[in-house]
Amino acid sequence: MKELVMATNNAHKLEEVRQILGSAFTVKSLNDIGCTEDIPETADTLEGNALQKARYVHEHYGVDCFADDTGLEVDALGGAPGVFTARFGSMHGYGKSHDANANIRCLLDKLVNAETRTARFRTVIALVQGDKETLFEGIVEGQILPQPVGEGGFGYDPVFAPLEAHGMAFAQMSAEAKNAISHRGRATKKFAEHLSLNIEH
Ligand code: ITT
């Protein structure tokens, strides 16, 4: 079985990626390799941040590594919060960074008078393998709902309704149904395909 390290502190992401990659790969977390420091995410693009996280672990721990950076792009907000998605609430006086409820309240308040609620989630996965770096992208189009609904998923899932789900939020879908159409699901499938083509025999 091939081992991979995912440079994330987000247990939900890890779980989604493990489900999609299945039993052919063992995905280790930062905790599993003893990395407890806060990895810098200071780039101004998702691509830049994903690479920054994966390179950090590769350089400091000497292992091949991948990282995911995800952003919510809301058309009525000119593509914001984008790279600031995790910090959106705290940047506007709502709670702390990474507080999902605060982020959602901030987003719904900003959209109160919006004429359109179209948005997309975009995930970039960066793989750093030896001296080779590869990027994979996944996008899902949808709408921001007026109120949070559902109990599943994480982050903005209670207010994001993907087009394919006909009004249902990600938080109302099973993990399998979300993975089948989600930004992370799509990026991870491209990543898995790359791994299966490039696996060392
Ligand atoms: P890392 O350790 O991997 O950096 P993170 O939670 O900081 O974890 P991001 O910077 O990629 O990850 O987070 C962007 C924000 O988008 C954050 O607020 C997440 O809760 C949210 N988010 C990411 N994926 C999501 C998904 O599938 N559904 C809903 N919200 C999501």
mmCIF file with all atom_site columns, C-alpha atoms and ligand atoms in Angstrom:
data_model
loop_
_atom_site.group_PDB
_atom_site.id
_atom_site.type_symbol
_atom_site.label_atom_id
_atom_site.label_alt_id
_atom_site.label_comp_id
_atom_site.label_asym_id
_atom_site.label_entity_id
_atom_site.label_seq_id
_atom_site.pdbx_PDB_ins_code
_atom_site.Cartn_x
_atom_site.Cartn_y
_atom_site.Cartn_z
_atom_site.occupancy
_atom_site.B_iso_or_equiv
_atom_site.pdbx_formal_charge
_atom_site.auth_seq_id
_atom_site.auth_comp_id
_atom_site.auth_asym_id
_atom_site.auth_atom_id
_atom_site.pdbx_PDB_model_num
ATOM   1   C CA  . MET A 1 1   ? 0.000   0.000  0.000   1.00 0.00 ? 1   MET A CA  1
ATOM   2   C CA  . LYS A 1 2   ? 1.338   3.446  -0.934  1.00 0.00 ? 2   LYS A CA  1
ATOM   3   C CA  . GLU A 1 3   ? 1.670   6.079  1.809   1.00 0.00 ? 3   GLU A CA  1
ATOM   4   C CA  . LEU A 1 4   ? 0.961   9.753  1.273   1.00 0.00 ? 4   LEU A CA  1
ATOM   5   C CA  . VAL A 1 5   ? 1.003   12.710 3.635   1.00 0.00 ? 5   VAL A CA  1
ATOM   6   C CA  . MET A 1 6   ? -1.748  15.330 3.406   1.00 0.00 ? 6   MET A CA  1
ATOM   7   C CA  . ALA A 1 7   ? -0.609  18.728 4.724   1.00 0.00 ? 7   ALA A CA  1
ATOM   8   C CA  . THR A 1 8   ? -3.808  19.681 6.507   1.00 0.00 ? 8   THR A CA  1
ATOM   9   C CA  . ASN A 1 9   ? -5.145  20.350 9.971   1.00 0.00 ? 9   ASN A CA  1
ATOM   10  C CA  . ASN A 1 10  ? -8.702  19.878 8.764   1.00 0.00 ? 10  ASN A CA  1
ATOM   11  C CA  . ALA A 1 11  ? -10.056 16.451 9.764   1.00 0.00 ? 11  ALA A CA  1
ATOM   12  C CA  . HIS A 1 12  ? -13.066 16.780 7.431   1.00 0.00 ? 12  HIS A CA  1
ATOM   13  C CA  . LYS A 1 13  ? -10.853 17.281 4.382   1.00 0.00 ? 13  LYS A CA  1
ATOM   14  C CA  . LEU A 1 14  ? -8.753  14.287 5.373   1.00 0.00 ? 14  LEU A CA  1
ATOM   15  C CA  . GLU A 1 15  ? -11.822 12.103 5.736   1.00 0.00 ? 15  GLU A CA  1
ATOM   16  C CA  . GLU A 1 16  ? -13.231 13.136 2.338   1.00 0.00 ? 16  GLU A CA  1
ATOM   17  C CA  . VAL A 1 17  ? -9.930  12.527 0.571   1.00 0.00 ? 17  VAL A CA  1
ATOM   18  C CA  . ARG A 1 18  ? -9.413  9.146  2.287   1.00 0.00 ? 18  ARG A CA  1
ATOM   19  C CA  . GLN A 1 19  ? -12.874 8.053  1.167   1.00 0.00 ? 19  GLN A CA  1
ATOM   20  C CA  . ILE A 1 20  ? -12.202 8.990  -2.453  1.00 0.00 ? 20  ILE A CA  1
ATOM   21  C CA  . LEU A 1 21  ? -8.698  7.524  -2.664  1.00 0.00 ? 21  LEU A CA  1
ATOM   22  C CA  . GLY A 1 22  ? -9.899  4.293  -1.053  1.00 0.00 ? 22  GLY A CA  1
ATOM   23  C CA  . SER A 1 23  ? -7.787  1.408  0.183   1.00 0.00 ? 23  SER A CA  1
ATOM   24  C CA  . ALA A 1 24  ? -4.981  1.653  -2.398  1.00 0.00 ? 24  ALA A CA  1
ATOM   25  C CA  . PHE A 1 25  ? -3.436  4.540  -0.428  1.00 0.00 ? 25  PHE A CA  1
ATOM   26  C CA  . THR A 1 26  ? -2.789  5.239  3.240   1.00 0.00 ? 26  THR A CA  1
ATOM   27  C CA  . VAL A 1 27  ? -3.180  8.971  3.808   1.00 0.00 ? 27  VAL A CA  1
ATOM   28  C CA  . LYS A 1 28  ? -1.269  10.248 6.831   1.00 0.00 ? 28  LYS A CA  1
ATOM   29  C CA  . SER A 1 29  ? -2.163  13.506 8.561   1.00 0.00 ? 29  SER A CA  1
ATOM   30  C CA  . LEU A 1 30  ? 0.184   16.193 9.909   1.00 0.00 ? 30  LEU A CA  1
ATOM   31  C CA  . ASN A 1 31  ? -0.386  14.760 13.402  1.00 0.00 ? 31  ASN A CA  1
ATOM   32  C CA  . ASP A 1 32  ? 0.639   11.314 12.164  1.00 0.00 ? 32  ASP A CA  1
ATOM   33  C CA  . ILE A 1 33  ? 4.064   12.672 11.135  1.00 0.00 ? 33  ILE A CA  1
ATOM   34  C CA  . GLY A 1 34  ? 4.457   14.803 14.291  1.00 0.00 ? 34  GLY A CA  1
ATOM   35  C CA  . CYS A 1 35  ? 3.965   18.151 12.565  1.00 0.00 ? 35  CYS A CA  1
ATOM   36  C CA  . THR A 1 36  ? 2.122   20.395 14.997  1.00 0.00 ? 36  THR A CA  1
ATOM   37  C CA  . GLU A 1 37  ? 3.291   23.815 13.869  1.00 0.00 ? 37  GLU A CA  1
ATOM   38  C CA  . ASP A 1 38  ? 1.055   26.272 12.022  1.00 0.00 ? 38  ASP A CA  1
ATOM   39  C CA  . ILE A 1 39  ? 2.087   26.088 8.363   1.00 0.00 ? 39  ILE A CA  1
ATOM   40  C CA  . PRO A 1 40  ? 2.153   29.530 6.705   1.00 0.00 ? 40  PRO A CA  1
ATOM   41  C CA  . GLU A 1 41  ? -0.578  30.250 4.121   1.00 0.00 ? 41  GLU A CA  1
ATOM   42  C CA  . THR A 1 42  ? 0.418   33.677 2.875   1.00 0.00 ? 42  THR A CA  1
ATOM   43  C CA  . ALA A 1 43  ? 0.078   33.418 -0.910  1.00 0.00 ? 43  ALA A CA  1
ATOM   44  C CA  . ASP A 1 44  ? -2.601  35.373 -2.774  1.00 0.00 ? 44  ASP A CA  1
ATOM   45  C CA  . THR A 1 45  ? -3.943  32.433 -4.793  1.00 0.00 ? 45  THR A CA  1
ATOM   46  C CA  . LEU A 1 46  ? -5.291  28.973 -3.941  1.00 0.00 ? 46  LEU A CA  1
ATOM   47  C CA  . GLU A 1 47  ? -2.538  27.491 -6.115  1.00 0.00 ? 47  GLU A CA  1
ATOM   48  C CA  . GLY A 1 48  ? 0.117   29.435 -4.187  1.00 0.00 ? 48  GLY A CA  1
ATOM   49  C CA  . ASN A 1 49  ? -1.233  28.411 -0.783  1.00 0.00 ? 49  ASN A CA  1
ATOM   50  C CA  . ALA A 1 50  ? -1.614  24.737 -1.700  1.00 0.00 ? 50  ALA A CA  1
ATOM   51  C CA  . LEU A 1 51  ? 1.987   24.683 -2.972  1.00 0.00 ? 51  LEU A CA  1
ATOM   52  C CA  . GLN A 1 52  ? 3.219   26.564 0.088   1.00 0.00 ? 52  GLN A CA  1
ATOM   53  C CA  . LYS A 1 53  ? 1.692   23.981 2.458   1.00 0.00 ? 53  LYS A CA  1
ATOM   54  C CA  . ALA A 1 54  ? 2.906   20.925 0.506   1.00 0.00 ? 54  ALA A CA  1
ATOM   55  C CA  . ARG A 1 55  ? 6.420   22.371 0.012   1.00 0.00 ? 55  ARG A CA  1
ATOM   56  C CA  . TYR A 1 56  ? 6.712   23.213 3.716   1.00 0.00 ? 56  TYR A CA  1
ATOM   57  C CA  . VAL A 1 57  ? 6.107   19.596 4.757   1.00 0.00 ? 57  VAL A CA  1
ATOM   58  C CA  . HIS A 1 58  ? 8.304   18.247 1.964   1.00 0.00 ? 58  HIS A CA  1
ATOM   59  C CA  . GLU A 1 59  ? 11.192  20.518 3.003   1.00 0.00 ? 59  GLU A CA  1
ATOM   60  C CA  . HIS A 1 60  ? 10.874  20.145 6.792   1.00 0.00 ? 60  HIS A CA  1
ATOM   61  C CA  . TYR A 1 61  ? 9.915   16.459 7.028   1.00 0.00 ? 61  TYR A CA  1
ATOM   62  C CA  . GLY A 1 62  ? 11.517  14.987 3.900   1.00 0.00 ? 62  GLY A CA  1
ATOM   63  C CA  . VAL A 1 63  ? 8.353   13.240 2.680   1.00 0.00 ? 63  VAL A CA  1
ATOM   64  C CA  . ASP A 1 64  ? 6.314   13.433 -0.501  1.00 0.00 ? 64  ASP A CA  1
ATOM   65  C CA  . CYS A 1 65  ? 3.230   15.407 0.331   1.00 0.00 ? 65  CYS A CA  1
ATOM   66  C CA  . PHE A 1 66  ? 0.031   16.954 -1.014  1.00 0.00 ? 66  PHE A CA  1
ATOM   67  C CA  . ALA A 1 67  ? -2.120  19.828 0.217   1.00 0.00 ? 67  ALA A CA  1
ATOM   68  C CA  . ASP A 1 68  ? -5.540  21.195 -0.652  1.00 0.00 ? 68  ASP A CA  1
ATOM   69  C CA  . ASP A 1 69  ? -6.518  24.841 -0.628  1.00 0.00 ? 69  ASP A CA  1
ATOM   70  C CA  . THR A 1 70  ? -10.175 25.678 -1.130  1.00 0.00 ? 70  THR A CA  1
ATOM   71  C CA  . GLY A 1 71  ? -12.006 28.924 -1.745  1.00 0.00 ? 71  GLY A CA  1
ATOM   72  C CA  . LEU A 1 72  ? -15.615 30.010 -2.120  1.00 0.00 ? 72  LEU A CA  1
ATOM   73  C CA  . GLU A 1 73  ? -16.063 32.502 -4.985  1.00 0.00 ? 73  GLU A CA  1
ATOM   74  C CA  . VAL A 1 74  ? -19.291 34.497 -4.769  1.00 0.00 ? 74  VAL A CA  1
ATOM   75  C CA  . ASP A 1 75  ? -20.224 36.435 -7.925  1.00 0.00 ? 75  ASP A CA  1
ATOM   76  C CA  . ALA A 1 76  ? -22.124 39.234 -6.126  1.00 0.00 ? 76  ALA A CA  1
ATOM   77  C CA  . LEU A 1 77  ? -18.969 39.839 -4.031  1.00 0.00 ? 77  LEU A CA  1
ATOM   78  C CA  . GLY A 1 78  ? -16.656 40.020 -7.053  1.00 0.00 ? 78  GLY A CA  1
ATOM   79  C CA  . GLY A 1 79  ? -15.253 36.526 -6.404  1.00 0.00 ? 79  GLY A CA  1
ATOM   80  C CA  . ALA A 1 80  ? -14.681 37.042 -2.636  1.00 0.00 ? 80  ALA A CA  1
ATOM   81  C CA  . PRO A 1 81  ? -13.929 35.534 -0.191  1.00 0.00 ? 81  PRO A CA  1
ATOM   82  C CA  . GLY A 1 82  ? -11.728 33.330 -2.448  1.00 0.00 ? 82  GLY A CA  1
ATOM   83  C CA  . VAL A 1 83  ? -8.342  32.869 -0.864  1.00 0.00 ? 83  VAL A CA  1
ATOM   84  C CA  . PHE A 1 84  ? -9.693  34.457 2.374   1.00 0.00 ? 84  PHE A CA  1
ATOM   85  C CA  . THR A 1 85  ? -12.570 31.963 2.773   1.00 0.00 ? 85  THR A CA  1
ATOM   86  C CA  . ALA A 1 86  ? -11.378 30.534 6.126   1.00 0.00 ? 86  ALA A CA  1
ATOM   87  C CA  . ARG A 1 87  ? -10.904 34.044 7.581   1.00 0.00 ? 87  ARG A CA  1
ATOM   88  C CA  . PHE A 1 88  ? -13.902 35.766 5.965   1.00 0.00 ? 88  PHE A CA  1
ATOM   89  C CA  . GLY A 1 89  ? -15.927 36.297 9.181   1.00 0.00 ? 89  GLY A CA  1
ATOM   90  C CA  . SER A 1 90  ? -13.015 37.392 11.346  1.00 0.00 ? 90  SER A CA  1
ATOM   91  C CA  . MET A 1 91  ? -11.889 39.909 8.693   1.00 0.00 ? 91  MET A CA  1
ATOM   92  C CA  . HIS A 1 92  ? -15.296 41.612 8.977   1.00 0.00 ? 92  HIS A CA  1
ATOM   93  C CA  . GLY A 1 93  ? -15.757 41.523 12.763  1.00 0.00 ? 93  GLY A CA  1
ATOM   94  C CA  . TYR A 1 94  ? -17.590 38.168 13.014  1.00 0.00 ? 94  TYR A CA  1
ATOM   95  C CA  . GLY A 1 95  ? -15.924 35.660 15.402  1.00 0.00 ? 95  GLY A CA  1
ATOM   96  C CA  . LYS A 1 96  ? -12.500 34.111 14.954  1.00 0.00 ? 96  LYS A CA  1
ATOM   97  C CA  . SER A 1 97  ? -10.707 32.721 11.909  1.00 0.00 ? 97  SER A CA  1
ATOM   98  C CA  . HIS A 1 98  ? -12.018 29.249 10.903  1.00 0.00 ? 98  HIS A CA  1
ATOM   99  C CA  . ASP A 1 99  ? -15.289 29.743 12.857  1.00 0.00 ? 99  ASP A CA  1
ATOM   100 C CA  . ALA A 1 100 ? -17.833 28.231 10.436  1.00 0.00 ? 100 ALA A CA  1
ATOM   101 C CA  . ASN A 1 101 ? -20.906 29.837 12.034  1.00 0.00 ? 101 ASN A CA  1
ATOM   102 C CA  . ALA A 1 102 ? -19.305 33.280 12.007  1.00 0.00 ? 102 ALA A CA  1
ATOM   103 C CA  . ASN A 1 103 ? -18.225 32.843 8.377   1.00 0.00 ? 103 ASN A CA  1
ATOM   104 C CA  . ILE A 1 104 ? -21.768 31.869 7.369   1.00 0.00 ? 104 ILE A CA  1
ATOM   105 C CA  . ARG A 1 105 ? -23.372 34.777 9.253   1.00 0.00 ? 105 ARG A CA  1
ATOM   106 C CA  . CYS A 1 106 ? -20.953 37.186 7.603   1.00 0.00 ? 106 CYS A CA  1
ATOM   107 C CA  . LEU A 1 107 ? -21.670 35.763 4.139   1.00 0.00 ? 107 LEU A CA  1
ATOM   108 C CA  . LEU A 1 108 ? -25.465 35.868 4.571   1.00 0.00 ? 108 LEU A CA  1
ATOM   109 C CA  . ASP A 1 109 ? -25.319 39.470 5.850   1.00 0.00 ? 109 ASP A CA  1
ATOM   110 C CA  . LYS A 1 110 ? -23.209 40.546 2.849   1.00 0.00 ? 110 LYS A CA  1
ATOM   111 C CA  . LEU A 1 111 ? -25.757 38.999 0.474   1.00 0.00 ? 111 LEU A CA  1
ATOM   112 C CA  . VAL A 1 112 ? -28.926 40.449 2.033   1.00 0.00 ? 112 VAL A CA  1
ATOM   113 C CA  . ASN A 1 113 ? -29.538 42.819 -0.899  1.00 0.00 ? 113 ASN A CA  1
ATOM   114 C CA  . ALA A 1 114 ? -27.708 40.835 -3.559  1.00 0.00 ? 114 ALA A CA  1
ATOM   115 C CA  . GLU A 1 115 ? -29.401 40.368 -6.939  1.00 0.00 ? 115 GLU A CA  1
ATOM   116 C CA  . THR A 1 116 ? -27.628 37.113 -7.641  1.00 0.00 ? 116 THR A CA  1
ATOM   117 C CA  . ARG A 1 117 ? -26.489 34.364 -5.272  1.00 0.00 ? 117 ARG A CA  1
ATOM   118 C CA  . THR A 1 118 ? -24.424 32.325 -7.731  1.00 0.00 ? 118 THR A CA  1
ATOM   119 C CA  . ALA A 1 119 ? -21.098 31.004 -6.414  1.00 0.00 ? 119 ALA A CA  1
ATOM   120 C CA  . ARG A 1 120 ? -18.585 28.243 -6.826  1.00 0.00 ? 120 ARG A CA  1
ATOM   121 C CA  . PHE A 1 121 ? -16.234 26.235 -4.662  1.00 0.00 ? 121 PHE A CA  1
ATOM   122 C CA  . ARG A 1 122 ? -12.779 25.772 -6.110  1.00 0.00 ? 122 ARG A CA  1
ATOM   123 C CA  . THR A 1 123 ? -10.175 23.350 -4.744  1.00 0.00 ? 123 THR A CA  1
ATOM   124 C CA  . VAL A 1 124 ? -6.559  23.195 -5.790  1.00 0.00 ? 124 VAL A CA  1
ATOM   125 C CA  . ILE A 1 125 ? -4.486  20.182 -4.747  1.00 0.00 ? 125 ILE A CA  1
ATOM   126 C CA  . ALA A 1 126 ? -0.707  20.557 -4.926  1.00 0.00 ? 126 ALA A CA  1
ATOM   127 C CA  . LEU A 1 127 ? 1.451   17.428 -4.974  1.00 0.00 ? 127 LEU A CA  1
ATOM   128 C CA  . VAL A 1 128 ? 5.159   17.718 -4.188  1.00 0.00 ? 128 VAL A CA  1
ATOM   129 C CA  . GLN A 1 129 ? 6.897   14.464 -5.057  1.00 0.00 ? 129 GLN A CA  1
ATOM   130 C CA  . GLY A 1 130 ? 10.699  14.578 -5.026  1.00 0.00 ? 130 GLY A CA  1
ATOM   131 C CA  . ASP A 1 131 ? 11.578  17.546 -7.233  1.00 0.00 ? 131 ASP A CA  1
ATOM   132 C CA  . LYS A 1 132 ? 8.276   17.366 -9.133  1.00 0.00 ? 132 LYS A CA  1
ATOM   133 C CA  . GLU A 1 133 ? 5.266   19.596 -8.424  1.00 0.00 ? 133 GLU A CA  1
ATOM   134 C CA  . THR A 1 134 ? 1.802   18.971 -9.903  1.00 0.00 ? 134 THR A CA  1
ATOM   135 C CA  . LEU A 1 135 ? -1.490  20.848 -9.474  1.00 0.00 ? 135 LEU A CA  1
ATOM   136 C CA  . PHE A 1 136 ? -5.064  19.495 -9.768  1.00 0.00 ? 136 PHE A CA  1
ATOM   137 C CA  . GLU A 1 137 ? -8.233  21.623 -9.790  1.00 0.00 ? 137 GLU A CA  1
ATOM   138 C CA  . GLY A 1 138 ? -11.869 20.865 -8.999  1.00 0.00 ? 138 GLY A CA  1
ATOM   139 C CA  . ILE A 1 139 ? -14.829 23.247 -9.313  1.00 0.00 ? 139 ILE A CA  1
ATOM   140 C CA  . VAL A 1 140 ? -18.511 22.995 -8.388  1.00 0.00 ? 140 VAL A CA  1
ATOM   141 C CA  . GLU A 1 141 ? -21.028 25.677 -9.374  1.00 0.00 ? 141 GLU A CA  1
ATOM   142 C CA  . GLY A 1 142 ? -23.960 26.505 -7.106  1.00 0.00 ? 142 GLY A CA  1
ATOM   143 C CA  . GLN A 1 143 ? -25.988 29.058 -5.142  1.00 0.00 ? 143 GLN A CA  1
ATOM   144 C CA  . ILE A 1 144 ? -25.750 30.538 -1.651  1.00 0.00 ? 144 ILE A CA  1
ATOM   145 C CA  . LEU A 1 145 ? -28.955 29.673 0.233   1.00 0.00 ? 145 LEU A CA  1
ATOM   146 C CA  . PRO A 1 146 ? -30.717 32.375 2.305   1.00 0.00 ? 146 PRO A CA  1
ATOM   147 C CA  . GLN A 1 147 ? -30.550 30.264 5.528   1.00 0.00 ? 147 GLN A CA  1
ATOM   148 C CA  . PRO A 1 148 ? -28.296 27.418 6.749   1.00 0.00 ? 148 PRO A CA  1
ATOM   149 C CA  . VAL A 1 149 ? -29.856 23.941 6.354   1.00 0.00 ? 149 VAL A CA  1
ATOM   150 C CA  . GLY A 1 150 ? -28.750 20.362 7.099   1.00 0.00 ? 150 GLY A CA  1
ATOM   151 C CA  . GLU A 1 151 ? -26.392 18.730 9.559   1.00 0.00 ? 151 GLU A CA  1
ATOM   152 C CA  . GLY A 1 152 ? -23.716 17.092 7.399   1.00 0.00 ? 152 GLY A CA  1
ATOM   153 C CA  . GLY A 1 153 ? -20.411 18.274 5.942   1.00 0.00 ? 153 GLY A CA  1
ATOM   154 C CA  . PHE A 1 154 ? -18.454 21.210 7.368   1.00 0.00 ? 154 PHE A CA  1
ATOM   155 C CA  . GLY A 1 155 ? -17.568 24.870 6.783   1.00 0.00 ? 155 GLY A CA  1
ATOM   156 C CA  . TYR A 1 156 ? -19.988 26.558 4.390   1.00 0.00 ? 156 TYR A CA  1
ATOM   157 C CA  . ASP A 1 157 ? -21.843 23.327 3.479   1.00 0.00 ? 157 ASP A CA  1
ATOM   158 C CA  . PRO A 1 158 ? -25.134 24.417 5.167   1.00 0.00 ? 158 PRO A CA  1
ATOM   159 C CA  . VAL A 1 159 ? -25.468 27.410 2.788   1.00 0.00 ? 159 VAL A CA  1
ATOM   160 C CA  . PHE A 1 160 ? -23.988 26.021 -0.446  1.00 0.00 ? 160 PHE A CA  1
ATOM   161 C CA  . ALA A 1 161 ? -26.415 24.333 -2.855  1.00 0.00 ? 161 ALA A CA  1
ATOM   162 C CA  . PRO A 1 162 ? -24.612 22.751 -5.825  1.00 0.00 ? 162 PRO A CA  1
ATOM   163 C CA  . LEU A 1 163 ? -26.467 23.093 -9.163  1.00 0.00 ? 163 LEU A CA  1
ATOM   164 C CA  . GLU A 1 164 ? -26.612 19.316 -9.652  1.00 0.00 ? 164 GLU A CA  1
ATOM   165 C CA  . ALA A 1 165 ? -28.451 18.811 -6.318  1.00 0.00 ? 165 ALA A CA  1
ATOM   166 C CA  . HIS A 1 166 ? -31.512 20.898 -7.319  1.00 0.00 ? 166 HIS A CA  1
ATOM   167 C CA  . GLY A 1 167 ? -31.721 23.140 -4.252  1.00 0.00 ? 167 GLY A CA  1
ATOM   168 C CA  . MET A 1 168 ? -30.302 20.741 -1.654  1.00 0.00 ? 168 MET A CA  1
ATOM   169 C CA  . ALA A 1 169 ? -27.301 21.991 0.347   1.00 0.00 ? 169 ALA A CA  1
ATOM   170 C CA  . PHE A 1 170 ? -24.080 19.986 0.634   1.00 0.00 ? 170 PHE A CA  1
ATOM   171 C CA  . ALA A 1 171 ? -24.925 19.693 4.365   1.00 0.00 ? 171 ALA A CA  1
ATOM   172 C CA  . GLN A 1 172 ? -28.107 17.760 3.443   1.00 0.00 ? 172 GLN A CA  1
ATOM   173 C CA  . MET A 1 173 ? -26.267 15.212 1.311   1.00 0.00 ? 173 MET A CA  1
ATOM   174 C CA  . SER A 1 174 ? -24.510 11.983 2.286   1.00 0.00 ? 174 SER A CA  1
ATOM   175 C CA  . ALA A 1 175 ? -20.704 12.047 2.264   1.00 0.00 ? 175 ALA A CA  1
ATOM   176 C CA  . GLU A 1 176 ? -20.732 9.877  -0.888  1.00 0.00 ? 176 GLU A CA  1
ATOM   177 C CA  . ALA A 1 177 ? -23.179 12.169 -2.709  1.00 0.00 ? 177 ALA A CA  1
ATOM   178 C CA  . LYS A 1 178 ? -21.127 15.257 -1.803  1.00 0.00 ? 178 LYS A CA  1
ATOM   179 C CA  . ASN A 1 179 ? -17.855 13.606 -2.877  1.00 0.00 ? 179 ASN A CA  1
ATOM   180 C CA  . ALA A 1 180 ? -19.378 12.587 -6.227  1.00 0.00 ? 180 ALA A CA  1
ATOM   181 C CA  . ILE A 1 181 ? -19.875 16.211 -7.351  1.00 0.00 ? 181 ILE A CA  1
ATOM   182 C CA  . SER A 1 182 ? -17.850 18.412 -5.017  1.00 0.00 ? 182 SER A CA  1
ATOM   183 C CA  . HIS A 1 183 ? -14.859 20.641 -5.769  1.00 0.00 ? 183 HIS A CA  1
ATOM   184 C CA  . ARG A 1 184 ? -12.636 18.430 -3.565  1.00 0.00 ? 184 ARG A CA  1
ATOM   185 C CA  . GLY A 1 185 ? -14.115 15.238 -5.016  1.00 0.00 ? 185 GLY A CA  1
ATOM   186 C CA  . ARG A 1 186 ? -13.333 16.401 -8.551  1.00 0.00 ? 186 ARG A CA  1
ATOM   187 C CA  . ALA A 1 187 ? -9.798  17.562 -7.743  1.00 0.00 ? 187 ALA A CA  1
ATOM   188 C CA  . THR A 1 188 ? -9.103  14.379 -5.768  1.00 0.00 ? 188 THR A CA  1
ATOM   189 C CA  . LYS A 1 189 ? -10.292 12.150 -8.633  1.00 0.00 ? 189 LYS A CA  1
ATOM   190 C CA  . LYS A 1 190 ? -7.825  13.860 -11.019 1.00 0.00 ? 190 LYS A CA  1
ATOM   191 C CA  . PHE A 1 191 ? -5.136  13.449 -8.360  1.00 0.00 ? 191 PHE A CA  1
ATOM   192 C CA  . ALA A 1 192 ? -5.987  9.737  -7.919  1.00 0.00 ? 192 ALA A CA  1
ATOM   193 C CA  . GLU A 1 193 ? -5.827  9.182  -11.671 1.00 0.00 ? 193 GLU A CA  1
ATOM   194 C CA  . HIS A 1 194 ? -2.386  10.823 -11.773 1.00 0.00 ? 194 HIS A CA  1
ATOM   195 C CA  . LEU A 1 195 ? -1.203  8.636  -8.884  1.00 0.00 ? 195 LEU A CA  1
ATOM   196 C CA  . SER A 1 196 ? -2.439  5.441  -10.498 1.00 0.00 ? 196 SER A CA  1
ATOM   197 C CA  . LEU A 1 197 ? -0.660  6.325  -13.761 1.00 0.00 ? 197 LEU A CA  1
ATOM   198 C CA  . ASN A 1 198 ? 2.583   7.293  -12.007 1.00 0.00 ? 198 ASN A CA  1
ATOM   199 C CA  . ILE A 1 199 ? 2.748   4.640  -9.317  1.00 0.00 ? 199 ILE A CA  1
ATOM   200 C CA  . GLU A 1 200 ? 6.154   2.983  -8.928  1.00 0.00 ? 200 GLU A CA  1
ATOM   201 C CA  . HIS A 1 201 ? 5.988   -0.756 -9.523  1.00 0.00 ? 201 HIS A CA  1
HETATM 202 P P1  . ITT B 2 .   ? -5.943  23.368 5.931   1.00 0.00 ? 1   ITT B P1  1
HETATM 203 O O1  . ITT B 2 .   ? -5.294  22.892 7.194   1.00 0.00 ? 1   ITT B O1  1
HETATM 204 O O2  . ITT B 2 .   ? -5.991  22.310 4.874   1.00 0.00 ? 1   ITT B O2  1
HETATM 205 O O3  . ITT B 2 .   ? -5.369  24.679 5.429   1.00 0.00 ? 1   ITT B O3  1
HETATM 206 P P2  . ITT B 2 .   ? -8.354  24.897 6.307   1.00 0.00 ? 1   ITT B P2  1
HETATM 207 O O4  . ITT B 2 .   ? -9.657  24.591 6.999   1.00 0.00 ? 1   ITT B O4  1
HETATM 208 O O5  . ITT B 2 .   ? -7.569  26.103 6.748   1.00 0.00 ? 1   ITT B O5  1
HETATM 209 O O6  . ITT B 2 .   ? -7.483  23.590 6.342   1.00 0.00 ? 1   ITT B O6  1
HETATM 210 P P3  . ITT B 2 .   ? -8.708  26.086 3.688   1.00 0.00 ? 1   ITT B P3  1
HETATM 211 O O7  . ITT B 2 .   ? -7.749  27.196 3.941   1.00 0.00 ? 1   ITT B O7  1
HETATM 212 O O8  . ITT B 2 .   ? -8.645  25.392 2.373   1.00 0.00 ? 1   ITT B O8  1
HETATM 213 O O9  . ITT B 2 .   ? -8.615  24.930 4.774   1.00 0.00 ? 1   ITT B O9  1
HETATM 214 O O10 . ITT B 2 .   ? -10.181 26.530 4.029   1.00 0.00 ? 1   ITT B O10 1
HETATM 215 C C1  . ITT B 2 .   ? -10.967 27.337 3.305   1.00 0.00 ? 1   ITT B C1  1
HETATM 216 C C2  . ITT B 2 .   ? -12.287 27.569 3.958   1.00 0.00 ? 1   ITT B C2  1
HETATM 217 O O11 . ITT B 2 .   ? -13.258 26.918 3.142   1.00 0.00 ? 1   ITT B O11 1
HETATM 218 C C3  . ITT B 2 .   ? -12.514 27.072 5.388   1.00 0.00 ? 1   ITT B C3  1
HETATM 219 O O12 . ITT B 2 .   ? -13.331 28.024 6.051   1.00 0.00 ? 1   ITT B O12 1
HETATM 220 C C4  . ITT B 2 .   ? -13.294 25.787 5.205   1.00 0.00 ? 1   ITT B C4  1
HETATM 221 O O13 . ITT B 2 .   ? -14.192 25.547 6.262   1.00 0.00 ? 1   ITT B O13 1
HETATM 222 C C5  . ITT B 2 .   ? -14.056 26.059 3.918   1.00 0.00 ? 1   ITT B C5  1
HETATM 223 N N1  . ITT B 2 .   ? -14.231 24.834 3.156   1.00 0.00 ? 1   ITT B N1  1
HETATM 224 C C6  . ITT B 2 .   ? -13.234 24.084 2.597   1.00 0.00 ? 1   ITT B C6  1
HETATM 225 N N2  . ITT B 2 .   ? -13.756 23.006 1.991   1.00 0.00 ? 1   ITT B N2  1
HETATM 226 C C7  . ITT B 2 .   ? -15.098 23.064 2.175   1.00 0.00 ? 1   ITT B C7  1
HETATM 227 C C8  . ITT B 2 .   ? -16.162 22.232 1.806   1.00 0.00 ? 1   ITT B C8  1
HETATM 228 O O14 . ITT B 2 .   ? -15.967 21.099 1.152   1.00 0.00 ? 1   ITT B O14 1
HETATM 229 N N3  . ITT B 2 .   ? -17.408 22.592 2.164   1.00 0.00 ? 1   ITT B N3  1
HETATM 230 C C9  . ITT B 2 .   ? -17.618 23.737 2.840   1.00 0.00 ? 1   ITT B C9  1
HETATM 231 N N4  . ITT B 2 .   ? -16.666 24.570 3.252   1.00 0.00 ? 1   ITT B N4  1
HETATM 232 C C10 . ITT B 2 .   ? -15.410 24.242 2.919   1.00 0.00 ? 1   ITT B C10 1
#
